[in-house]
Every structure is written in structure tokens, then in C-alpha cells.
């Protein structure tokens, strides 16, 4: 079944009728030419498909994108960016979807490079998401696929951050960064990813980002992501990870922005003692939608996964959580837990929570659960009887609710950043910034 | 300090208090006793402003230091700022908020409203230490989440710590003695006795005489079926201990 839209037409023109601009792009273009027919076979995901059931992403979201945007006068403020930049010495910087080599600085021994070599591209292609509509769209639209290699035995708690900055230099554009991180044997890396919009006025744009994580034997990755896109944007993100023996992946996804955001995580636990701990927090207001879709496949015995996702929903917002765990027949003695907890603050806000377990073997330990309710009235009453007004009390309870997710990061600096920006996001609860300020100065500090 | 006139209170469409009249002056301790379900805790909650408890008739007037104000017109946090403190029968657990952060937030809010000078973090901890010593509380209490995992005695001590640092004009202590062993009861009673001074007042809600061995009330009131059915001095508690609540005519 074919389907036509501006994005398909654009990609067809870009890929089918063009020659590579240089040798670096030759193999990627060949890969794109191979994948384009697959993409054209797809219809736009609809709500009748299981993995897309409650999504509000529509085909029309892509209709008005400008694929050859002309730069306009920017009114972007770098204030927030500077704040973040001060936190991180080492960073990979993407501006409007393109790598900015000038702003990128990495620790000794770590490099980011374009995948241009055929062999490397063939290897990368095994991990790339060639099945889903948005995965294919990302590969076909991205200008380059980048690779970061964490060398064997590399162990540093120094944060390697990736900034995905969107300015208002372009209107209605789409960015499709694609990064592959290969963590080699016995390595440890502490990764932080920031998606930040710098424009003054919130305008519409689409981010369709992909991050591929390949964890070799005994590799450990701590990955935290803070999503602060424009309130009017569409943010689609896919993390696909493969874990070898004894590898550990800890992810922490914080969604604070975007009118509509979709966070996909596909985790494959390929060998014994591979372990994935996934944490998430979404804080929604107005008509925002945040959709966290998690798929974990236990493919080997004695593999472990843990999920804890929390949401706070105000106004008319909508949260979706799908946590899908498959324990295959080869995954005996595996353990999987998942929990989704939500607080509904808006009368018209709603939550769709779908914890799912599919178990094809015996002798496993699995739990799943979900709770959705209002803020605890007795806790609110208790705080108020101590002279704390309604807004402050709600902020404190929100903070307490979010704490478990923030504390999932082993890194004090990241906990502090998340603490500060999650609290800043509470400004709509009160015009009184005193609680936020005090929290930032350590009274409720986690660190 | 407090004038309660013909107070009627409803919870979930059920009338619980059916005409309470009570006047409490500065410096007085009033004990309110009575069997389960007589309305003691309802009286405590309505004074603190719990939203579930609706006043259907009567009034509560509170002297805020300058004039008598209609308590029903104040929000919950405003009552605390004007000098009302409720010590909970079952202190609420709030995971994720440190006790220290909470105590300081509370004190800052109340003191700011009262025009007192606020303390920095270190000064605040120095201010807490002697009070915690009286209550035999360890420093570890400050780092833990509010009441989370506290034993019954620890929770009640935490309530009395808040009472002593907020130093309200009127303390309403709802079954502060429940869940306490003999030693903890003495410590808590010591805290309450230190709090008592000529310019403040206390309402002690209790089932048993044993707390009144340590804290001598000026008046005792027996609540039955939503009304005060008997008032007297401390001897009334001893009589109740001997004869039981039925003697007062509760339930007849």
C-alpha cells in the first residue's frame, strides 16, 4: 500500500534522483535508496495499530513542513543554553538537526564521526530501525549518521552530553539527528541528552531523533534525557538498544516540553545478566500529549528489566504509557518489574496506561502495575496546617512525587539539573517563585 | 482565646457535632474526653479547617492577638499563621520530602506572617537542636522523609517538635498519647508542659486518664454524641477512669 504526502515526495526526490554530493555520502545514499521502497510501502501509522493506538500524531502534522527552509531573522535567546553549557564541559552539539563541530568537545579518547565507510555502515544498519515508519523516516531524512565509540575499559563518570538545540532560524522544519553509540567491553559512560528550544515564540517544528545504543560485554551506560522542546512542536524520539552479557543500561527520560511527544524505547537483552532500568517522568499542561512506548525483549536466561514511569497531568493534557515486556522461551529465570504512577491535576486531563507482559517460559519473576489518581488530600491538608499555602504544598508534593525518578541518576550534577528544571516547570502552579528559588538553593535539594 | 458557640458540623452528609459550646481562655489547658465516635477528632479537624468538615450552624471565634476573628473565614494555612496548631492523631507520611526541609518551610511561612526574623539553614538547625534534645530525637530525624517509616512514638514526637518550634497561640492535640510507651509518654508530656505558658492555650483530646497524670488540665469536658455532656476539673478524669463513660450518660 502506498501513501503520498509531502514527506514521501520530498524524500523520493532527494534520494531517487540525486547523486552523492561527495564520497562520504555515497554509501549512505545507497542505503537510503535501498530503504526508500520500504518506506513507501508503509502507510502512516494509525490508531488501529497496537503500538500507535493512543497516539495523536497525525499525517497532517507533516503536511506543512518546509523541507528546504530559508533562514529567517532569529530572536533566539541563548540564556538557557548558556546555563546548560556551564554545566557541561564535554558536549556534542546539534543545531537544528545538524552537528556543529565548532561547539562540540569530547573527552580524550572519545570521538564522534560520520559513518561513511561501507563496512561500518553495514554494521550500523543491523541496529538501525528499518521497520517502523518513523525509524525509516529518520534514516532517509538525516544528512549523516554519526557514531560515538566508547573504548574498551573506558571508565569515567564525566558526563558526555548531547545538546539538540532548535532555534527559530527556520520555520516549520524537521530535524532528524541519528546517532549510534557503541560501548565496547568493560566500558562505562555517563550520557546526558538535552533537547532544547531557544526561540522566544513557540513555533511549530518536528524532531524525529534516533539514538542507537550497542552495549558490548560488561559495558554500562547511564543515560539521562531532558526534553524541553517548544510548546508547539512535535517530538518523536527512538532509543534502540542491544545489550550483551552483563551489560547494564539505565535510562531516565524527562519530558517537559513539546505539544506532542513520543518516546520510543526498544531494548533487547541478548545475553545472560544483561540488565535495563528505565525511568521516566512526564509533566504535561494545556493540551500536551506525551506518549512513552517501551518494548523490552528478554532473549536470554537470567536477564533483568525494571521500569518506573511517573506522570503529572494538568489542564486537558493526555499521557500515554505502554510498557511491553516479552519474556521469550529462552529467557528462563529472568526478572521484570514495571510500574506506572500518575497524578491527575486537571479535570479534563486523562491518562492511558498499558502495562503489558508476554511470558513464553516458566520460572520467571514478573510484576506490573499502574495507578492513576489525584494528589493525596490528606498530605495536602497536613502541609497546609503547618502554614504552607495551597500552591506551595502542591509544589512540594509534586517534588516528592518526581524525586524517585530524579534520584534514579547516580550523578549528582544530573540530579541537580533535573531538580532545578523540573521545579522551574512548576511556575504555572504559582506566581510565587520563592519555593522554586529555595529548592534551587538546596532546601529540598536531592544532592 | 477561643469561643465556640452552638457548633454543628457535618461530614459526608452526616451530622457529627450537634451543638458544641466551649470557651477557652489564655493560659488554660482543656482536656476533651469521650468514647470512640463522640466527635473529638471532628472538633480538632474542623478547628484546623479540614475541607471535608462543614460547619452547618454556630460559630468559632479565635483571638488572633488583636481581635476575635471568625475562624471559618480563614484558609487552612492562614489559621496556622494566625496561631492555630493541630497535632495529628495519625500524622501523615509524605515520602520524598525531607523533614528538615518541611520544618523550615513551615517555620518560615508562619514566622514570616508573624513578622519574625527568618533563620538561615545552619541557624535553623542550631535552633532545632535543644528542642530535639528535650524530645530525645536524633539528628537522623531531619534527613528522613516526613513521618515515613517512623514508629508511632517517633511520629508523635515529630508532632510535638513542630508544636514547640511553631509555638502557636492555640494547640489542639488529638490523641497525642496514643501509640506511646511509658517513657515516650513522659517525653511528649514534658514537651507539652514546656509549651504551656500564660499566653497560650491547649486543647488535649484523649481517651485516657494516663496523659493527665503528666499534664494537669484546668478543665475537662466529656463529649458524647456530638455534644459536651459534662464539664469539670481534673477530678472528673479520675472519676471517668473509675466509672467509665457510661456513668456520664453517654449513649443513654
XYZ file of C-alpha atoms in Angstrom:
699
model
C 0.000 0.000 0.000
C 1.491 3.290 -0.961
C 0.735 6.580 0.533
C 1.519 10.026 -0.664
C 2.381 13.066 1.300
C 4.789 15.912 1.164
C 7.424 13.984 3.147
C 7.305 10.982 0.808
C 7.523 13.187 -2.259
C 10.377 15.143 -0.799
C 12.367 12.053 0.167
C 11.711 10.417 -3.187
C 13.095 13.444 -4.994
C 16.034 13.731 -2.652
C 17.058 10.107 -2.816
C 15.964 8.656 -6.127
C 17.095 11.360 -8.450
C 20.237 12.583 -6.811
C 23.871 11.698 -6.967
C 26.005 11.745 -3.824
C 27.467 15.166 -3.083
C 30.767 13.533 -2.162
C 32.309 10.140 -1.476
C 31.374 10.404 2.189
C 27.718 10.258 1.291
C 27.885 7.577 -1.343
C 27.227 4.559 0.862
C 24.577 6.303 2.930
C 22.763 7.297 -0.234
C 22.921 3.689 -1.405
C 21.418 2.574 1.897
C 18.698 5.192 1.558
C 17.933 4.054 -1.979
C 17.544 0.546 -0.637
C 15.249 1.652 2.182
C 13.101 4.130 0.266
C 10.806 1.483 -1.289
C 10.282 0.022 2.201
C 9.274 3.427 3.486
C 6.894 3.930 0.598
C 5.293 0.590 1.375
C 4.310 1.883 4.806
C 1.134 3.701 5.430
C 1.219 6.387 8.091
C 0.774 4.686 11.479
C -2.849 4.735 12.523
C -4.612 4.235 15.838
C -5.735 0.810 14.687
C -2.133 -0.397 15.088
C -1.273 -1.689 18.533
C 1.910 0.292 19.024
C 0.262 3.533 17.921
C -3.143 3.083 19.483
C -3.449 6.214 21.587
C -1.069 8.478 19.727
C -2.289 11.807 18.445
C 0.451 12.106 15.826
C -1.272 12.641 12.513
C -0.196 12.510 8.910
C -1.258 16.134 8.613
C 1.412 17.085 11.165
C 3.910 16.692 8.318
C 1.871 18.454 5.634
C 3.102 21.953 6.257
C 6.745 21.250 6.865
C 9.237 23.223 4.831
C 11.899 20.807 3.582
C 14.081 23.496 2.112
C 13.761 26.138 4.793
C 15.272 29.544 4.280
C 16.859 31.065 7.361
C 14.922 33.933 8.903
C 15.939 36.516 11.458
C 16.375 34.698 14.718
C 15.174 36.011 18.026
C 16.507 33.007 19.889
C 17.824 33.578 23.354
C 20.983 31.812 24.367
C 20.386 32.473 28.046
C 19.118 28.991 28.814
C 21.701 27.380 26.553
C 24.477 29.194 28.399
C 23.120 27.902 31.681
C 23.306 24.353 30.417
C 26.661 24.888 28.735
C 28.126 25.917 32.054
C 27.172 22.568 33.478
C 28.901 20.511 30.831
C 32.453 20.611 29.641
C 32.065 17.821 27.126
C 29.274 18.060 24.654
C 28.158 17.093 21.201
C 26.082 19.916 19.788
C 23.435 19.610 17.121
C 21.841 22.862 15.980
C 18.580 22.486 14.073
C 19.447 18.876 13.428
C 22.979 19.432 12.102
C 26.154 18.642 14.002
C 28.063 21.753 14.995
C 31.683 20.636 15.010
C 32.781 24.026 16.318
C 30.790 23.694 19.501
C 31.483 20.000 20.006
C 34.099 18.986 22.521
C 34.679 15.469 23.793
C 36.925 13.924 26.406
C 40.249 12.424 25.415
C 39.809 9.130 23.642
C 36.173 9.724 22.627
C 35.336 10.827 19.099
C 32.255 11.437 17.040
C 32.470 10.632 13.372
C 30.215 10.301 10.385
C 29.690 6.748 9.277
C 30.897 6.811 5.694
C 32.705 3.525 5.313
C 30.662 0.742 3.768
C 31.596 -1.876 6.385
C 30.755 0.427 9.262
C 27.508 1.372 7.637
C 26.603 -2.269 7.060
C 27.284 -2.981 10.718
C 25.291 0.042 11.839
C 22.423 -0.892 9.543
C 21.906 -4.065 11.576
C 20.956 -1.937 14.537
C 19.044 0.793 12.711
C 15.285 0.773 12.942
C 14.323 -0.223 9.429
C 10.903 -1.493 10.356
C 8.955 1.410 11.746
C 7.660 4.358 9.777
C 9.445 6.953 11.895
C 12.646 4.925 12.105
C 12.823 4.785 8.321
C 11.908 8.444 8.048
C 14.800 9.300 10.333
C 17.346 7.360 8.284
C 16.063 8.652 4.968
C 15.934 12.281 6.030
C 19.083 12.543 8.115
C 22.083 14.071 6.418
C 24.581 11.924 8.296
C 24.654 9.022 10.677
C 27.106 9.682 13.482
C 28.910 7.197 15.628
C 30.482 7.602 19.042
C 32.645 4.773 20.289
C 33.323 4.284 23.970
C 36.646 2.405 24.016
C 37.147 -0.863 25.902
C 37.784 -0.371 29.634
C 36.950 3.352 29.369
C 35.596 4.321 32.764
C 34.815 7.920 33.508
C 31.927 9.433 35.373
C 32.495 12.675 33.453
C 29.286 13.463 31.624
C 29.237 13.271 27.855
C 26.299 15.407 26.849
C 24.481 15.797 23.585
C 22.680 19.086 23.011
C 19.944 19.076 20.417
C 19.278 22.771 20.028
C 16.400 24.097 17.995
C 16.495 27.781 17.145
C 13.842 29.778 15.365
C 16.172 30.297 12.405
C 13.847 28.133 10.362
C 10.109 27.852 10.280
C 8.294 24.527 10.204
C 11.339 22.442 9.610
C 12.180 18.891 10.602
C 15.369 17.701 12.301
C 16.399 14.079 12.193
C 19.589 13.538 14.159
C 20.785 9.950 14.078
C 23.488 8.834 16.482
C 24.884 5.408 17.217
C 26.809 4.845 20.420
C 28.935 1.771 20.697
C 30.042 0.960 24.227
C 32.822 -1.592 23.965
C 33.765 -4.259 26.511
C 34.059 -3.206 30.164
C 33.387 0.450 29.423
C 31.331 2.908 31.448
C 29.857 6.123 30.106
C 27.626 8.727 31.681
C 25.484 10.297 28.976
C 23.130 13.254 29.103
C 20.931 14.369 26.259
C 19.179 17.718 26.101
C 16.502 18.735 23.623
C 16.090 22.469 23.968
C 14.191 25.111 22.034
C 15.707 28.554 22.182
C 13.113 30.630 20.347
C 11.151 33.309 22.146
C 7.868 32.493 20.435
C 6.915 28.855 20.297
C 6.643 27.794 16.691
C 5.911 24.517 15.017
C 8.660 22.123 14.038
C 9.243 18.386 14.106
C 12.077 16.484 15.714
C 12.426 12.848 14.776
C 15.574 11.717 16.530
C 17.142 8.297 16.778
C 19.703 7.019 19.227
C 21.128 3.548 18.845
C 22.998 2.030 21.761
C 25.131 -1.036 21.345
C 26.415 -2.302 24.680
C 29.083 -4.963 24.470
C 30.008 -7.393 27.240
C 30.211 -5.766 30.706
C 29.514 -2.287 29.300
C 27.467 0.089 31.428
C 25.680 3.227 30.243
C 23.811 5.753 32.341
C 21.675 7.815 30.018
C 19.531 10.784 31.049
C 17.421 12.864 28.721
C 15.724 16.178 29.363
C 13.219 17.173 26.705
C 12.376 20.878 26.712
C 11.080 21.415 23.192
C 8.789 24.238 22.108
C 5.234 24.022 23.437
C 4.079 23.891 19.850
C 6.372 21.199 18.469
C 6.146 17.527 17.632
C 8.911 15.472 19.223
C 9.453 11.861 18.190
C 12.362 10.028 19.690
C 13.518 6.462 19.358
C 16.088 4.760 21.506
C 17.012 1.300 20.381
C 19.457 -0.662 22.482
C 21.086 -4.081 22.360
C 22.751 -5.423 25.468
C 25.312 -8.205 25.549
C 26.364 -10.272 28.548
C 26.477 -8.388 31.887
C 25.757 -5.093 30.143
C 23.682 -2.563 32.053
C 21.649 0.273 30.592
C 19.995 2.837 32.852
C 17.772 5.365 31.106
C 15.983 8.325 32.581
C 13.659 10.262 30.281
C 12.147 13.545 31.425
C 9.506 15.059 29.137
C 8.670 18.660 29.948
C 8.016 20.188 26.516
C 6.535 19.585 23.105
C 2.880 19.827 22.275
C 3.029 16.223 21.266
C 5.870 13.938 22.219
C 6.500 10.298 21.603
C 9.329 8.495 23.343
C 10.011 5.017 21.992
C 12.424 2.688 23.727
C 13.190 -0.717 22.257
C 15.505 -2.751 24.404
C 16.882 -6.193 23.560
C 18.524 -8.156 26.355
C 20.644 -10.531 24.350
C 22.768 -12.389 26.856
C 22.967 -13.510 30.448
C 22.829 -10.863 33.179
C 22.003 -8.082 30.764
C 20.013 -5.511 32.695
C 17.913 -2.483 31.741
C 16.492 0.003 34.242
C 14.173 2.520 32.638
C 12.790 5.564 34.411
C 10.570 8.288 33.025
C 8.715 11.394 34.069
C 6.273 13.432 32.004
C 4.864 16.713 33.194
C 2.062 17.915 30.968
C -0.082 21.016 30.770
C -2.596 22.634 28.409
C -3.305 20.227 25.538
C 0.060 18.475 25.591
C 0.333 14.793 24.905
C 3.238 12.626 25.936
C 3.369 9.032 24.854
C 6.025 6.738 26.321
C 6.244 3.466 24.468
C 8.595 0.860 25.897
C 9.317 -2.524 24.457
C 11.746 -4.820 26.245
C 12.596 -8.242 24.902
C 14.288 -10.716 27.225
C 16.020 -13.013 24.764
C 18.308 -14.918 27.115
C 18.090 -16.527 30.520
C 18.804 -14.502 33.656
C 18.140 -11.114 32.152
C 16.615 -8.265 34.127
C 14.473 -5.241 33.451
C 12.865 -2.609 35.615
C 10.560 0.219 34.588
C 9.200 3.086 36.639
C 7.340 5.842 34.830
C 5.535 8.699 36.513
C 3.280 11.370 35.127
C 1.685 14.568 36.286
C -1.143 15.803 34.129
C -2.767 19.205 34.258
C -5.412 21.054 32.246
C -6.544 18.989 29.239
C -3.330 17.049 28.812
C -3.119 13.395 27.909
C -0.470 10.922 28.966
C 0.092 7.510 27.444
C 2.303 4.789 28.824
C 2.778 1.444 27.164
C 5.216 -0.877 28.830
C 5.533 -4.052 26.877
C 7.762 -6.810 28.190
C 8.348 -10.032 26.265
C 9.998 -12.912 28.031
C 10.922 -15.339 25.279
C 11.121 -19.092 25.699
C 14.900 -18.868 26.098
C 14.718 -16.378 28.955
C 14.183 -18.599 31.990
C 14.975 -17.161 35.424
C 14.519 -13.629 34.167
C 13.066 -10.857 36.309
C 10.963 -7.976 35.097
C 9.138 -5.284 37.034
C 7.177 -2.343 35.759
C 5.130 0.353 37.401
C 3.388 3.427 36.082
C 2.098 6.052 38.545
C 0.201 9.186 37.617
C -1.292 12.201 39.292
C -4.146 13.914 37.525
C -4.486 17.603 38.396
C -6.724 18.833 35.599
C -10.406 17.975 35.444
C -10.096 17.244 31.736
C -6.660 15.621 31.862
C -6.517 11.910 31.272
C -4.085 9.048 31.292
C -3.913 5.864 29.275
C -1.733 3.325 30.983
C -0.947 -0.053 29.454
C 1.464 -2.237 31.368
C 1.828 -5.463 29.401
C 3.621 -8.727 29.987
C 4.040 -11.542 27.497
C 5.675 -14.569 29.034
C 6.613 -17.584 26.942
C 8.525 -19.563 29.526
C 8.318 -20.791 33.114
C 10.244 -19.852 36.189
C 10.382 -16.094 35.826
C 9.513 -13.277 38.209
C 7.388 -10.542 36.705
C 5.265 -7.778 38.174
C 3.398 -4.946 36.572
C 1.033 -2.296 37.776
C -0.379 1.152 37.263
C -2.007 3.756 39.472
C -3.695 6.979 38.458
C -5.223 9.344 40.963
C -5.293 12.805 42.398
C -2.856 14.454 44.737
C -3.241 12.989 48.228
C -5.751 15.227 50.020
C -4.537 14.251 53.495
C -0.924 15.065 52.624
C -2.042 18.448 51.299
C -4.050 19.094 54.457
C -1.099 18.172 56.655
C 1.234 20.610 54.901
C -1.356 23.382 54.964
C -1.923 23.011 58.699
C 1.740 23.961 59.024
C 1.242 27.339 57.354
C 2.128 26.256 53.824
C -0.336 27.589 51.249
C -2.045 25.515 48.588
C 0.393 26.320 45.768
C 3.484 25.703 47.820
C 2.069 22.499 49.264
C 1.263 21.203 45.763
C 4.750 22.072 44.576
C 6.268 20.207 47.484
C 4.126 17.145 46.822
C 4.930 17.278 43.128
C 8.577 17.476 44.003
C 8.245 14.484 46.309
C 6.484 12.554 43.529
C 9.198 13.348 40.983
C 12.036 12.663 43.369
C 12.105 8.923 42.838
C 12.696 9.445 39.123
C 15.289 12.185 39.560
C 17.204 10.112 42.072
C 17.491 7.307 39.533
C 20.545 9.080 38.150
C 23.722 8.163 40.016
C 25.235 11.506 39.004
C 24.805 14.413 41.436
C 25.178 17.036 38.720
C 22.422 15.497 36.597
C 20.149 15.133 39.617
C 20.713 18.811 40.363
C 19.922 19.853 36.783
C 16.762 17.761 36.642
C 15.777 19.010 40.065
C 16.135 22.635 39.006
C 14.404 22.361 35.663
C 11.577 20.160 36.817
C 10.893 22.652 39.577
C 11.112 25.563 37.164
C 8.482 23.848 35.127
C 6.133 24.251 38.076
C 5.925 28.015 37.591
C 2.378 27.719 36.339
C 1.283 26.473 39.729
C 2.171 29.734 41.371
C 3.451 33.162 40.591
C 5.407 32.924 43.815
C 8.869 31.728 42.835
C 10.113 31.555 46.377
C 9.681 27.807 46.728
C 11.444 27.210 43.435
C 14.249 29.506 44.443
C 14.598 27.911 47.808
C 14.565 24.464 46.284
C 17.282 25.504 43.896
C 19.327 26.662 46.805
C 19.268 23.348 48.459
C 16.453 23.237 50.988
C 14.788 20.377 49.179
C 17.859 19.515 47.246
C 18.402 15.886 46.416
C 22.100 16.068 46.136
C -8.659 32.845 73.072
C -11.362 30.599 71.563
C -15.147 30.861 71.664
C -17.164 28.028 70.168
C -20.886 28.682 70.005
C -23.546 26.107 69.146
C -21.213 24.402 66.672
C -22.822 21.927 64.293
C -20.568 20.050 61.883
C -21.408 17.665 59.098
C -19.137 15.093 57.407
C -20.280 13.222 54.297
C -23.893 14.294 54.913
C -23.806 13.034 58.485
C -24.156 15.416 61.400
C -21.320 14.711 63.860
C -21.176 17.762 66.112
C -24.618 18.777 67.320
C -24.156 21.978 69.274
C -20.790 22.440 70.976
C -20.338 25.404 73.307
C -16.847 25.945 74.644
C -14.784 28.915 75.754
C -11.038 28.700 76.298
C -9.019 31.499 77.831
C -5.316 32.289 77.584
C -3.110 30.035 79.673
C -5.711 27.296 80.052
C -5.485 23.609 79.214
C -8.780 21.943 78.366
C -8.954 18.191 78.074
C -11.667 16.742 75.879
C -12.516 13.134 76.595
C -15.127 10.798 75.328
C -15.740 7.405 73.793
C -14.996 6.467 70.192
C -17.218 8.247 67.710
C -18.232 11.006 70.093
C -16.843 13.728 67.788
C -13.498 14.568 69.433
C -11.395 14.291 66.291
C -14.088 16.046 64.269
C -13.785 19.024 66.587
C -9.999 19.031 66.114
C -10.232 18.794 62.320
C -12.849 21.497 61.997
C -10.753 23.884 64.071
C -7.824 23.282 61.699
C -10.086 23.725 58.657
C -10.248 20.276 57.083
C -12.268 20.719 53.870
C -14.348 17.578 54.460
C -15.858 19.001 57.663
C -18.633 21.511 57.012
C -19.959 23.898 59.651
C -23.729 23.928 59.238
C -24.591 26.040 62.263
C -22.870 28.018 65.002
C -19.530 29.817 65.021
C -15.885 29.616 66.062
C -14.196 32.828 67.121
C -10.460 32.997 67.672
C -8.473 35.823 69.262
C -5.529 36.403 66.925
C -3.717 38.751 69.302
C -5.609 41.836 68.251
C -9.232 40.906 67.813
C -11.658 37.992 67.626
C -11.902 36.652 64.093
C -14.339 34.217 62.503
C -12.192 31.130 62.044
C -14.383 29.756 59.263
C -13.293 32.608 57.022
C -9.630 31.625 57.184
C -7.913 29.175 54.857
C -6.114 26.257 56.496
C -2.657 27.800 56.151
C -3.955 31.169 57.391
C -5.181 29.514 60.578
C -1.692 28.135 61.134
C -0.178 31.543 60.517
C -2.583 33.179 62.958
C -1.503 30.731 65.664
C -3.527 27.526 65.492
C -1.742 24.184 65.555
C -3.221 20.731 65.128
C -1.216 17.800 66.447
C -2.449 14.838 64.406
C -3.716 11.589 65.855
C -2.266 9.824 62.809
C 0.483 12.053 61.408
C 0.552 11.795 57.628
C 3.519 10.168 55.932
C 4.909 12.136 52.998
C 7.667 10.211 51.207
C 10.100 12.320 49.222
C 10.110 15.487 51.354
C 12.814 15.724 53.969
C 11.710 16.509 57.485
C 14.253 19.315 57.708
C 13.077 20.993 54.502
C 9.474 20.695 55.628
C 10.111 22.050 59.134
C 11.994 25.024 57.764
C 9.369 25.729 55.117
C 6.675 25.598 57.768
C 8.514 27.804 60.245
C 9.485 30.301 57.551
C 5.881 30.640 56.429
C 4.478 31.052 59.922
C 7.237 33.319 61.186
C 7.131 35.485 58.075
C 3.396 36.030 58.592
C 4.068 36.895 62.217
C 6.795 39.378 61.297
C 9.580 37.364 62.907
C 13.124 37.221 61.592
C 13.769 34.140 59.440
C 16.687 31.831 60.077
C 19.308 30.574 57.626
C 19.712 26.830 57.266
C 22.542 26.463 59.775
C 20.906 28.786 62.308
C 17.685 26.860 61.898
C 19.403 23.567 62.688
C 21.025 25.202 65.733
C 17.568 26.385 66.784
C 16.160 22.856 66.449
C 18.843 21.029 68.396
C 17.924 21.950 72.004
C 14.254 21.203 71.311
C 15.146 17.863 69.765
C 17.260 17.120 72.834
C 14.250 17.667 75.104
C 12.259 15.257 72.940
C 15.148 12.795 72.775
C 15.146 12.940 68.971
C 18.260 12.095 66.992
C 19.637 14.262 64.175
C 18.704 11.477 61.748
C 15.063 12.562 62.042
C 15.848 15.630 59.991
C 17.141 13.720 56.977
C 14.254 11.300 56.775
C 11.093 11.901 54.778
C 8.193 13.353 56.739
C 6.938 10.622 59.095
C 7.888 7.901 56.608
C 8.806 4.726 58.412
C 8.574 6.455 61.788
C 7.349 4.384 64.718
C 4.159 5.558 66.458
C 6.227 7.231 69.165
C 8.549 8.928 66.668
C 5.600 10.354 64.774
C 4.136 11.853 67.927
C 7.488 13.306 68.934
C 7.717 14.869 65.490
C 4.335 16.490 66.088
C 5.475 17.899 69.423
C 8.682 19.143 67.806
C 6.531 21.097 65.363
C 4.386 22.370 68.213
C 7.418 23.647 70.062
C 9.082 25.341 67.105
C 5.915 26.935 65.746
C 4.879 27.999 69.255
C 1.197 28.625 68.412
C -1.369 30.533 70.452
C -3.702 27.542 70.481
C -2.575 23.925 70.300
C -5.111 21.206 69.550
C -3.503 17.865 70.319
C -5.544 14.978 69.009
C -4.780 11.775 70.957
C -1.122 12.674 71.239
C -0.754 9.918 73.843
C -1.944 7.087 71.607
C 0.788 4.723 70.459
C 3.273 5.888 73.081
C 5.082 3.702 75.584
C 5.540 4.959 79.146
C 8.920 6.581 78.514
C 7.850 8.260 75.304
C 4.685 9.480 77.012
C 6.795 11.233 79.650
C 8.978 12.864 76.984
C 6.000 14.052 74.964
C 4.288 15.347 78.100
C 7.460 17.222 79.004
C 7.344 18.920 75.597
C 3.709 19.912 76.045
C 4.338 21.233 79.558
C 7.224 23.349 78.281
C 4.978 24.715 75.566
C 2.333 25.778 78.110
C 2.759 29.396 79.145
C 0.353 32.108 80.342
C -0.255 33.484 76.839
C -1.203 30.306 75.019
C -3.845 27.624 75.337
C -4.152 23.906 74.720
C -6.936 21.523 73.849
C -5.910 17.981 74.751
C -8.028 15.311 73.146
C -7.604 11.956 74.821
C -9.299 8.701 75.642
C -7.407 8.010 78.808
C -6.529 9.444 82.144
C -2.848 8.444 81.845
C -1.783 11.540 79.862
C -3.435 13.684 82.517
C -1.087 12.211 85.131
C 1.637 14.228 83.409
C -0.265 17.251 82.148
C -2.704 18.839 84.559
C -5.687 20.293 82.732
C -7.634 23.252 84.053
C -10.887 21.840 82.704
C -12.157 18.521 81.439
C -15.095 18.135 79.084
C -16.773 14.887 78.176
C -18.068 14.654 74.641
C -20.904 12.322 73.824
C -22.906 12.092 70.622
C -21.583 15.399 69.329
C -22.221 17.464 72.443
C -20.404 18.335 75.645
C -22.375 16.384 78.198
C -20.289 17.105 81.260
C -17.546 19.530 82.293
C -15.409 19.642 85.399
C -11.889 19.878 86.746
C -9.153 17.197 86.738
C -11.042 15.113 89.254
C -13.591 14.349 86.564
C -10.954 12.354 84.685
C -10.275 10.188 87.729
C -13.967 9.598 88.155
C -14.250 8.620 84.490
C -11.356 6.215 84.885
C -13.160 4.507 87.766
C -16.695 4.531 86.473
C -16.345 4.558 82.683
C -18.067 6.774 80.120
C -21.471 5.175 80.662
C -21.561 6.872 84.033
C -21.802 10.257 82.299
C -24.889 9.164 80.443
C -23.212 8.784 77.054
C -25.407 6.741 74.763
C -28.449 6.883 77.034
